[in-house]
Amino acid sequence: MEKNLQDLVEFLLKVPLFSSVPSTQIDQIADLFKRETYQKDDIICRQGDPGDSMYVVRSGIVSVFKEIEGKEIYVSDLKRGGFFGEISLLSDADRNATIRVSLDTTVYCLTRENFEILIKNNKSIGLYLSRYYAKRMVLETKNQPGKKNGPVFYAVSATGPNLGGSHFLYTVSYHISDESEKRVLVIEPHLEPERIMEKYGLARIVCPDPGLFTLLPENSYRSEDIRWFFHESGFTVLQLNKGFSDRLSEVVPVMMEELQQNYDIIFVNLAHYLTSMERLFVRLCDRTLVLMHNTHETLEDVRKRLGEIEQICGSRAFLGRIRAGVSHLYGQKGIPRQEMKTLLNLPETPNIWVDRSDDAFNDRIDTKKCFPVKGARAVAREIAGIRLGIALGAGAARGWAHIGVLKVLEDAGIHIDMIAGTSMGALVGGIYAATASVDQLRKDTIERLPTKRAARKKIFDYTFPIQGFLQGGKAAKMVRKAVNDADFLDLMIPAYLVGVDILKGEEVVFETGDVTDAIRSSISIPAVFSPYKHKGRWMVDGGLLNPVPVDVLLRKGADMVIAVCIEPRSGGRGEASRAPGIKEMVFRTISIVHGRATGDFAKNADIVLYPDVKDHGWDDFHKGISLMRYGMEECFEHIVEIKKMIRSKGARKGISS
């Protein structure tokens, strides 16, 4: 028997589907299979197509998707030994799923005619399939489809030398390992001097698992061409030499398949030029992180590199597979990020991934857990699936309680990655996003309003009540000073502020442009503040449609969300000593609407906080210290729960997309 056929026989004997078939019969059926190879993103078969064959996965990974009500829903991944296509053969029906290649894959294909011969001569296969389907139906009933595991492989490429690429990659790896339980591996396709590894705090170790490369073809590598290093934070580095370059198209996908069984996140540190090896890794990885120059004289080189990577990944690459960040190590003054987005036709404004620092210039890992979260640590938290968002709800003056919640989180060292705010939550959240300091936030707000008279003087600018009692100009002036006339790009913490276009009845999420205009739009409580005309739209209080914007944070990629609901769950306030006036009537009406709706909007948050502020009025802006204390008390009661949530998100089981 020729070697390829013998390899197939040995493989089939290990596949559960054929485990009950005698080895003599395996020998007889082996030559019925046809070997086929597919590349990442190829479609092997589509839902609705006629079924004319079944497949057994020899190597690689394929993903199963089903179209349900016009939407493509992820079902599962199939790896070595998995099989698909047999249902359409058994039922004589069309394909019930689409199979897309996730990692270069080799399959063995069996035609309908040969499948019928196999079933006829081996009744045990039919018995296995019936048990298999019964078990799968139970699992599908328990599990909700549609949530695919997060990306595993990341290619990291720089558009030129001296951009701090290794500093960025090892800092990202450090923070993932330090702040989560994810197992991280860095692949270095080129052997570097051991002294470079020592500068990054990496120590030489023996191979952690000698069985990692058991599936590789014989003579595809030499053991002396592999070196392993370990960092005390927990991540591992695998250095490869040219021993892996001779048969890349066959060796690398199989190697990656094996490594994926042992690591949760795998980075490939590419050279700043794209060799055939670099191109292969870019094609095979789930994501490519591109570290860019930031100067006009290098812009054409950056554009060329992005074009090359986009060509390798496909025309839709920038919709998810390519992320770009800026290094400020090169050039004293770079192109503004918003301008860079336009010039390079990027889908989003690139973040600063490497800034000028002694660590970056001297090849050292930046181990500091600074707040606000930025640079390599921000990338690490995103990849690890541990980004924390806080949704600050509407509530007028009672929203000063938000400051107390932020104070407790800040003192506990719990770092917020993004903020969403509505109405008063937009005001507090926007100013905090600009300063990243509760002390500064307090000085810029409640400390400026120590008395009712001071609050009226600095906030209340009454006008003839055609559209509202207050013009809103004084409040906007206070905000503009507090945020230092910031644009959203200037914010230290990403923020998303919610308003409502009153004429169209549409929710508007502000994330670009002037921060003060966004806050002024969001705080326009109908009949209290005059509507605010912003970019041709008449804007009012975002709480009308979204009183606590948890959904905004989830859409923006938050992995866990704390919601702070100011309006009482009952939607009302305590007994009044006198009949309410028109202002009180307006606010009580809005408070009831907000309160009744808040539960529905907050239900998708991981933790919901309800500061006990029901006995305070909408215009108690001068009672900031008291309201702040209520927020602190509520957050203190849940701080253990919050820390537990963060730990659980960092556990290995919780990698998200």
XYZ file of C-alpha atoms in Angstrom:
657
model
C 0.000 0.000 0.000
C 1.447 3.415 -0.989
C 2.451 5.786 1.787
C -0.344 8.356 1.239
C -2.965 5.642 1.420
C -1.376 4.224 4.554
C -1.454 7.681 6.153
C -5.149 7.905 5.322
C -5.848 4.491 6.879
C -4.023 5.460 10.078
C -5.971 8.718 10.210
C -9.382 7.077 9.653
C -8.722 4.565 12.419
C -8.523 7.525 14.843
C -11.736 9.200 13.629
C -14.689 8.432 15.969
C -17.021 7.877 13.003
C -14.967 4.876 11.915
C -13.893 3.696 15.372
C -16.119 0.611 15.246
C -15.118 -0.392 11.726
C -12.591 -3.274 11.610
C -9.156 -2.241 10.366
C -9.426 -4.690 7.472
C -12.518 -2.873 6.226
C -10.788 0.488 6.692
C -8.103 -0.757 4.319
C -10.824 -1.577 1.810
C -12.665 1.743 2.006
C -9.652 4.054 2.221
C -9.256 4.392 -1.519
C -12.880 5.572 -1.818
C -11.869 8.963 -0.356
C -10.585 11.878 -2.433
C -8.205 14.405 -0.863
C -9.115 18.109 -1.296
C -7.470 21.273 0.052
C -9.021 24.677 0.761
C -7.670 28.038 1.881
C -8.907 30.324 4.665
C -12.293 31.934 3.848
C -13.083 29.444 1.073
C -16.639 28.040 1.014
C -16.676 24.246 0.799
C -20.451 23.972 0.475
C -23.429 26.303 0.821
C -26.777 25.922 2.506
C -29.411 25.063 -0.085
C -26.991 23.452 -2.566
C -27.592 19.832 -3.627
C -25.755 17.350 -1.427
C -23.510 15.043 -3.417
C -20.718 14.150 -0.954
C -19.584 14.062 2.677
C -16.288 15.315 4.102
C -13.928 14.378 6.918
C -11.537 17.090 8.191
C -7.922 15.902 7.985
C -6.316 19.141 9.173
C -7.321 22.760 9.657
C -10.572 24.235 10.977
C -13.932 24.856 9.304
C -16.895 26.819 10.693
C -20.537 25.818 10.313
C -23.136 28.532 9.651
C -26.890 28.349 9.144
C -29.125 30.960 7.585
C -32.106 31.611 9.852
C -34.661 34.273 8.905
C -32.238 35.853 6.483
C -29.355 36.044 8.981
C -26.206 33.913 8.950
C -25.869 32.302 12.389
C -22.679 30.643 13.614
C -23.220 27.060 14.817
C -19.844 25.483 15.589
C -16.285 24.759 14.492
C -15.142 21.409 13.149
C -11.518 20.340 13.562
C -9.406 17.282 12.866
C -11.681 14.223 12.683
C -14.884 16.239 12.336
C -17.225 15.459 9.460
C -20.054 17.160 7.569
C -22.301 16.688 4.544
C -23.632 13.264 5.524
C -27.121 14.545 6.470
C -27.971 15.569 2.903
C -26.810 12.149 1.706
C -28.870 10.255 4.275
C -32.003 12.374 3.751
C -31.545 13.079 0.028
C -32.091 16.774 0.836
C -30.211 19.985 0.065
C -27.359 21.165 2.296
C -28.690 22.460 5.627
C -25.601 24.575 6.453
C -22.746 26.563 4.931
C -19.185 25.440 5.634
C -16.528 28.178 5.603
C -12.798 27.534 6.060
C -11.360 29.256 9.156
C -7.816 27.903 8.797
C -6.341 26.281 5.675
C -7.957 22.871 5.574
C -7.428 19.446 4.061
C -10.486 17.197 3.846
C -11.205 13.711 2.590
C -14.265 13.695 0.352
C -16.594 10.723 -0.157
C -19.094 10.853 -3.036
C -22.725 9.834 -2.627
C -22.135 6.541 -4.408
C -19.162 5.600 -2.246
C -20.955 6.787 0.924
C -23.824 4.380 0.168
C -21.311 1.542 -0.274
C -19.745 2.467 3.067
C -23.086 2.528 4.917
C -24.290 -0.696 3.314
C -21.202 -2.647 4.340
C -20.791 -1.090 7.805
C -24.010 -0.933 9.836
C -22.069 0.340 12.849
C -21.563 3.693 11.115
C -25.320 4.220 10.885
C -25.637 3.397 14.603
C -22.875 5.870 15.468
C -24.539 8.604 13.413
C -27.922 8.092 15.109
C -26.317 8.437 18.555
C -24.262 11.394 17.367
C -27.334 13.290 16.141
C -29.267 12.565 19.329
C -26.420 14.013 21.404
C -26.041 17.019 19.116
C -29.756 17.836 19.348
C -29.494 17.911 23.150
C -26.464 20.225 22.999
C -28.104 22.553 20.471
C -31.158 22.788 22.719
C -28.996 23.859 25.670
C -26.637 26.171 23.799
C -27.631 29.376 22.045
C -26.179 29.538 18.524
C -24.699 32.655 17.062
C -21.734 33.394 19.329
C -18.484 32.461 17.644
C -15.277 32.293 19.630
C -13.099 35.366 19.383
C -10.093 35.683 17.073
C -7.093 33.572 18.035
C -4.366 34.511 15.535
C -3.078 38.071 15.149
C -0.420 39.119 12.642
C 1.461 42.205 13.862
C 3.139 44.259 11.140
C 4.871 47.659 11.103
C 5.069 49.915 8.066
C 8.759 50.520 8.672
C 11.632 50.033 11.121
C 12.099 51.888 14.416
C 8.386 52.092 15.242
C 8.588 50.099 18.469
C 6.826 47.056 17.042
C 8.322 44.529 19.450
C 7.803 46.884 22.391
C 4.133 47.169 21.407
C 3.639 43.425 20.928
C 5.344 42.336 24.147
C 3.542 45.045 26.129
C 0.203 43.824 24.738
C 1.142 40.235 25.618
C 2.169 41.288 29.127
C -1.112 43.035 29.895
C -3.260 40.218 28.492
C -1.383 37.733 30.677
C -1.339 40.006 33.713
C -5.007 41.043 33.603
C -6.611 37.802 32.407
C -6.082 34.067 32.438
C -5.705 33.856 28.661
C -2.760 31.778 27.470
C -0.672 33.940 25.145
C 1.941 32.844 22.608
C 4.124 35.108 20.472
C 5.581 33.528 17.323
C 8.804 35.104 16.081
C 9.332 33.760 12.532
C 12.936 34.999 12.581
C 15.522 34.022 15.169
C 16.735 37.052 17.117
C 19.835 37.319 19.324
C 19.121 36.000 22.802
C 20.235 39.314 24.331
C 17.203 40.991 22.716
C 14.945 38.533 24.509
C 16.724 39.280 27.766
C 16.012 43.010 27.379
C 12.320 42.196 27.329
C 12.635 40.040 30.433
C 12.262 36.741 28.563
C 14.103 33.663 29.827
C 15.049 30.658 27.705
C 13.056 27.481 28.517
C 12.705 23.977 27.151
C 9.762 23.162 24.891
C 6.670 23.267 27.156
C 4.987 20.441 25.242
C 7.036 18.064 23.061
C 3.810 16.875 21.422
C 2.986 20.256 19.895
C 4.355 19.392 16.470
C 3.413 15.726 16.194
C 1.203 16.395 13.154
C 3.930 18.098 11.132
C 5.298 16.194 8.141
C 8.595 14.417 8.643
C 11.723 16.471 7.989
C 9.695 19.712 7.889
C 11.786 21.221 10.670
C 14.758 20.631 12.929
C 14.526 20.897 16.687
C 17.583 23.166 16.801
C 15.661 25.703 14.691
C 13.162 26.289 17.514
C 13.701 28.257 20.725
C 11.234 28.848 23.536
C 11.176 31.778 25.961
C 8.914 32.619 28.896
C 7.954 35.856 30.644
C 7.078 35.825 34.325
C 3.688 37.429 33.590
C 2.726 34.205 31.826
C 3.194 34.586 28.067
C 5.445 32.412 25.939
C 7.574 33.196 22.881
C 8.326 30.681 20.118
C 11.215 31.600 17.803
C 11.358 29.889 14.427
C 14.139 29.661 11.903
C 14.073 28.881 8.188
C 13.490 25.209 8.970
C 9.816 26.118 8.741
C 10.116 27.995 5.470
C 10.756 25.099 3.095
C 7.189 23.764 3.084
C 5.251 26.719 4.429
C 1.951 26.115 2.670
C 1.701 22.680 4.266
C 3.563 23.124 7.547
C 2.329 26.471 8.910
C -1.449 25.760 8.831
C -0.928 22.422 10.578
C 1.394 24.034 13.118
C -1.164 26.767 13.785
C -3.908 24.181 14.240
C -1.850 22.418 16.896
C -0.876 25.628 18.684
C -4.508 26.730 18.844
C -5.269 23.716 21.048
C -2.777 24.981 23.639
C -3.101 28.781 23.516
C -6.007 31.228 23.558
C -4.308 34.126 21.766
C -1.408 33.811 19.336
C 0.545 36.740 17.877
C 2.902 36.515 14.907
C 5.568 39.234 14.941
C 6.227 40.013 11.286
C 9.125 41.896 9.717
C 8.472 45.410 8.400
C 8.782 44.006 4.868
C 6.447 41.351 3.469
C 8.281 38.179 2.444
C 6.417 35.063 1.316
C 6.387 33.920 4.955
C 4.905 37.233 6.144
C 2.246 37.091 3.429
C 1.257 33.586 4.433
C 0.826 34.532 8.076
C -1.210 37.629 7.136
C -3.540 35.446 5.052
C -3.940 32.790 7.734
C -4.376 35.026 10.782
C -7.808 36.173 11.948
C -6.684 39.784 12.383
C -3.762 41.944 11.297
C -2.576 44.793 13.513
C -0.676 47.411 11.520
C 1.604 49.871 13.323
C 1.965 52.960 11.140
C 4.333 55.864 10.633
C 2.663 59.186 11.346
C 4.475 61.659 9.098
C 3.730 63.093 5.654
C 7.007 61.866 4.161
C 6.168 58.241 5.000
C 2.498 58.416 4.038
C 2.945 56.770 0.649
C 4.812 53.830 2.185
C 1.986 53.401 4.698
C -0.627 53.523 1.941
C 1.296 50.920 -0.048
C 1.614 48.568 2.932
C -2.069 48.818 3.792
C -2.903 48.114 0.156
C -0.709 45.001 0.162
C -2.298 43.662 3.324
C -5.794 44.436 2.071
C -5.023 42.560 -1.142
C -3.853 39.520 0.831
C -6.854 39.558 3.195
C -9.474 40.371 0.556
C -11.427 43.441 -0.503
C -13.548 43.480 2.685
C -10.501 43.326 4.953
C -10.989 46.707 6.602
C -14.459 45.697 7.764
C -12.912 43.558 10.477
C -9.593 41.898 9.680
C -7.265 44.916 9.608
C -6.738 47.352 12.496
C -4.348 50.279 12.219
C -2.598 52.181 15.000
C -0.036 54.975 15.112
C 3.489 55.035 16.499
C 4.710 58.413 17.719
C 8.311 57.268 17.975
C 9.079 58.487 14.479
C 8.968 62.217 13.793
C 8.495 65.032 16.270
C 5.101 66.075 14.917
C 2.841 63.726 13.043
C -0.286 63.952 10.920
C -3.436 64.478 13.050
C -5.259 61.181 13.434
C -8.496 62.438 11.899
C -6.566 63.664 8.854
C -4.739 60.330 8.657
C -8.081 58.530 8.619
C -9.179 60.609 5.618
C -5.897 60.441 3.724
C -5.622 56.654 4.090
C -9.357 55.978 3.701
C -9.514 54.122 7.020
C -12.905 53.075 8.450
C -12.096 54.536 11.877
C -9.696 57.029 13.390
C -6.502 55.149 14.321
C -5.500 55.122 17.973
C -2.006 55.887 19.266
C -0.475 52.494 20.051
C 3.120 53.526 20.805
C 3.979 56.876 22.339
C 7.364 58.415 23.051
C 8.681 56.858 26.273
C 11.893 55.496 27.731
C 10.426 51.975 27.676
C 9.661 52.186 23.959
C 13.053 53.642 23.030
C 14.970 51.133 25.175
C 13.131 47.898 24.236
C 11.419 47.409 27.589
C 7.900 46.219 28.291
C 5.629 48.919 29.683
C 4.180 47.144 32.734
C 2.392 50.156 34.241
C -1.398 49.950 34.696
C -2.042 53.596 34.058
C -5.443 55.222 33.916
C -6.869 56.259 31.556
C -6.347 53.035 29.659
C -4.546 53.736 26.392
C -1.969 52.483 23.906
C -0.845 48.878 24.040
C -2.793 48.183 27.239
C -6.040 49.314 25.594
C -5.374 46.927 22.698
C -4.592 44.147 25.180
C -7.859 44.603 27.073
C -9.812 44.564 23.826
C -8.153 41.363 22.608
C -8.502 39.685 26.012
C -12.202 40.537 26.137
C -12.069 42.483 29.404
C -13.130 45.998 28.397
C -15.372 47.610 31.009
C -18.029 50.118 30.025
C -20.202 52.232 32.302
C -23.617 53.521 31.231
C -24.717 56.662 33.092
C -28.445 57.297 33.017
C -30.677 60.342 32.950
C -31.871 62.065 36.129
C -31.192 65.842 36.132
C -29.552 67.052 39.384
C -29.876 63.603 40.932
C -27.290 62.500 38.364
C -24.564 63.905 40.633
C -24.781 60.422 42.189
C -22.843 59.218 39.131
C -19.784 61.015 40.505
C -19.955 58.922 43.680
C -20.024 55.698 41.658
C -17.019 56.831 39.605
C -15.202 57.790 42.815
C -15.536 54.299 44.318
C -14.451 52.609 41.086
C -11.459 54.920 40.728
C -10.349 54.395 44.343
C -10.672 50.612 43.892
C -8.377 50.696 40.853
C -11.181 49.531 38.551
C -10.378 51.101 35.208
C -13.151 52.081 32.808
C -12.505 51.569 29.101
C -15.525 53.447 27.724
C -18.462 55.574 28.847
C -21.967 56.093 27.493
C -24.198 58.789 28.912
C -27.697 60.165 28.541
C -28.850 63.607 29.715
C -27.189 64.257 33.110
C -25.239 61.037 32.543
C -23.872 62.617 29.363
C -22.776 65.714 31.285
C -21.038 63.760 34.047
C -19.667 61.152 31.636
C -18.434 63.687 29.097
C -16.534 65.741 31.667
C -15.069 62.608 33.272
C -14.000 61.334 29.852
C -12.151 64.611 29.277
C -10.332 64.627 32.629
C -10.166 60.954 33.748
C -10.207 62.323 37.297
C -13.082 62.280 39.771
C -11.413 65.034 41.819
C -11.263 67.292 38.769
C -14.821 66.343 37.804
C -16.058 67.288 41.264
C -14.205 70.626 41.191
C -15.657 71.452 37.775
C -19.227 70.647 38.759
C -20.673 70.256 42.248
C -18.016 72.369 43.984
C -18.988 75.272 41.734
C -22.593 74.997 42.930
C -22.387 75.006 46.744
C -25.717 76.772 47.294
C -29.094 76.988 45.626
C -28.370 80.607 44.771
C -25.045 79.675 43.122
C -26.737 76.912 41.132
C -29.436 79.255 39.882
C -26.860 81.879 38.956
C -24.565 79.496 37.064
C -27.098 77.121 35.484
C -30.537 78.706 35.305
C -30.880 81.178 32.430
C -34.625 81.644 32.265
C -36.283 82.593 29.002
C -39.838 83.157 27.811
C -41.188 79.577 27.832
C -41.922 79.102 24.147
C -39.713 76.011 23.843
C -38.453 75.654 27.419
C -37.947 77.494 30.685
C -34.139 77.553 30.379
C -31.982 78.552 27.431
C -29.171 76.168 28.402
C -26.380 78.583 27.577
C -25.069 78.818 31.158
C -24.933 75.047 31.545
C -23.101 74.775 28.214
C -20.596 77.443 29.308
C -19.819 75.495 32.492
C -19.382 72.293 30.474
C -17.142 73.897 27.851
C -14.789 75.163 30.541
C -14.754 71.778 32.287
C -13.883 69.824 29.123
C -11.442 72.543 27.966
C -13.298 73.007 24.679
C -12.578 69.363 23.787
C -13.306 67.463 20.612
C -14.197 63.789 21.013
C -10.697 62.957 19.729
C -9.276 64.821 22.726
C -11.107 62.688 25.281
C -8.950 60.562 27.545
C -11.667 57.892 27.765
C -13.805 56.972 24.712
C -17.317 58.346 25.255
C -20.667 58.024 23.484
C -23.371 60.552 24.354
C -27.038 60.061 23.474
C -29.526 62.658 22.264
C -32.834 62.598 20.395
C -33.777 64.357 17.157
C -37.194 65.600 18.295
C -38.543 66.213 14.788
C -37.632 62.763 13.455
C -38.027 60.891 16.728
C -34.589 59.305 16.224
C -31.857 58.433 18.694
C -28.530 60.118 17.914
C -25.250 58.834 19.363
C -22.536 61.507 19.453
C -18.956 60.259 19.178
C -17.289 62.849 16.930
C -17.046 66.617 16.900
C -17.484 69.138 19.704
C -18.090 67.504 23.100
C -19.900 70.495 24.600
C -22.405 70.582 21.732
C -23.070 66.875 22.258
C -23.644 67.322 26.000
C -25.857 70.371 25.458
C -27.910 68.307 22.997
C -28.291 65.415 25.413
C -29.363 67.456 28.475
C -32.225 69.265 26.719
C -35.073 68.013 28.913
C -38.253 68.842 26.956
C -40.089 71.916 28.269
C -37.277 72.561 30.785
C -34.354 73.338 28.458
C -34.925 74.765 25.004
C -34.144 72.266 22.220
C -30.626 72.649 20.853
C -29.990 72.940 17.137
C -26.921 70.867 16.291
C -25.806 70.204 12.720
C -29.259 70.928 11.374
C -31.123 68.804 13.929
C -33.241 69.949 16.860
C -31.925 67.893 19.743
C -33.560 67.072 23.076
C -32.917 64.833 26.099
C -31.544 61.437 25.073
C -33.450 59.842 27.930
C -36.664 60.030 25.923
C -35.527 57.041 23.858
C -32.597 55.642 25.833
C -32.596 56.497 29.567
C -29.544 54.324 30.321
C -27.484 53.531 27.181
C -26.229 50.004 27.900
C -26.912 48.943 24.297
C -24.607 51.670 22.965
C -21.658 50.258 24.922
C -22.394 46.711 23.790
C -22.456 47.847 20.164
C -19.119 49.586 20.698
C -17.504 46.403 21.967
C -17.708 46.548 25.769
C -17.255 43.076 27.259
C -18.946 43.961 30.544
C -21.192 46.858 31.471
C -22.128 48.571 34.720
C -25.376 50.538 34.419
C -26.111 53.388 36.820
C -29.840 54.133 36.935
C -30.793 57.386 38.623
C -34.536 57.294 38.068
C -36.271 55.201 40.751
C -37.505 51.811 39.582
C -41.016 52.894 40.551
C -40.677 55.858 38.222
C -41.780 58.330 40.889
C -40.796 60.315 43.950
C -41.996 60.584 47.541
C -44.985 62.527 48.776
C -45.122 66.247 47.998
C -46.126 68.797 50.652
C -47.913 70.975 48.104
C -49.481 70.731 44.683
C -46.767 70.509 41.992
C -46.159 73.497 39.718
C -45.748 73.277 35.981
C -41.972 72.668 36.136
C -42.476 69.968 38.749
C -45.231 68.414 36.637
C -42.982 68.299 33.589
C -40.117 66.739 35.444
C -42.281 64.222 37.310
C -43.835 63.150 34.008
C -40.415 62.573 32.430
C -39.173 60.859 35.614
C -42.072 58.401 35.515
C -41.448 57.623 31.842
C -37.705 57.181 32.427
C -38.169 55.091 35.557
C -40.617 52.682 33.976
C -38.382 52.241 30.910
C -35.039 52.041 32.709
C -35.344 48.385 33.676
C -35.761 47.292 30.068
C -32.768 49.333 28.911
C -30.554 48.189 31.791
C -31.388 44.475 31.639
C -28.428 43.620 29.387
C -25.920 45.161 31.793
C -23.831 42.816 33.910
C -24.424 44.886 37.047
C -27.092 47.556 37.640
C -26.725 50.205 40.351
C -29.670 52.204 41.742
C -28.452 55.016 44.026
C -31.194 55.880 46.515
C -31.856 59.464 45.381
C -35.643 59.367 45.120
C -36.127 62.034 47.793
C -34.139 64.640 45.888
C -35.608 67.032 43.338
C -34.688 67.485 39.701
C -33.256 70.945 40.479
C -31.220 70.058 43.594
C -27.975 70.912 41.807
C -26.647 72.475 45.006
C -26.870 69.132 46.863
C -24.045 67.535 44.913
C -22.057 66.293 47.922
C -25.099 64.539 49.368
C -26.052 62.999 46.018
C -22.474 61.930 45.386
C -22.528 60.132 48.745
C -25.594 58.113 47.690
C -23.722 56.981 44.576
C -20.734 55.959 46.672
C -22.892 53.945 49.082
C -24.598 52.064 46.260
C -21.304 51.259 44.544
C -19.685 50.157 47.826
C -22.491 47.638 48.288
C -21.690 46.073 44.922
C -17.900 46.433 44.780
C -17.246 42.764 45.607
C -19.693 41.736 42.895
C -18.003 44.102 40.423
C -14.550 42.671 41.140
C -15.906 39.134 40.780
C -17.412 40.055 37.407
C -14.076 41.419 36.185
C -12.245 38.264 37.287
C -14.781 36.026 35.572
C -14.481 37.962 32.305
C -10.731 37.503 32.435
C -11.051 33.738 32.797
C -10.041 31.635 29.816
C -13.560 30.487 29.010
C -14.745 34.012 28.296
C -12.881 35.162 25.148
C -15.335 37.295 23.140
C -15.374 38.721 19.534
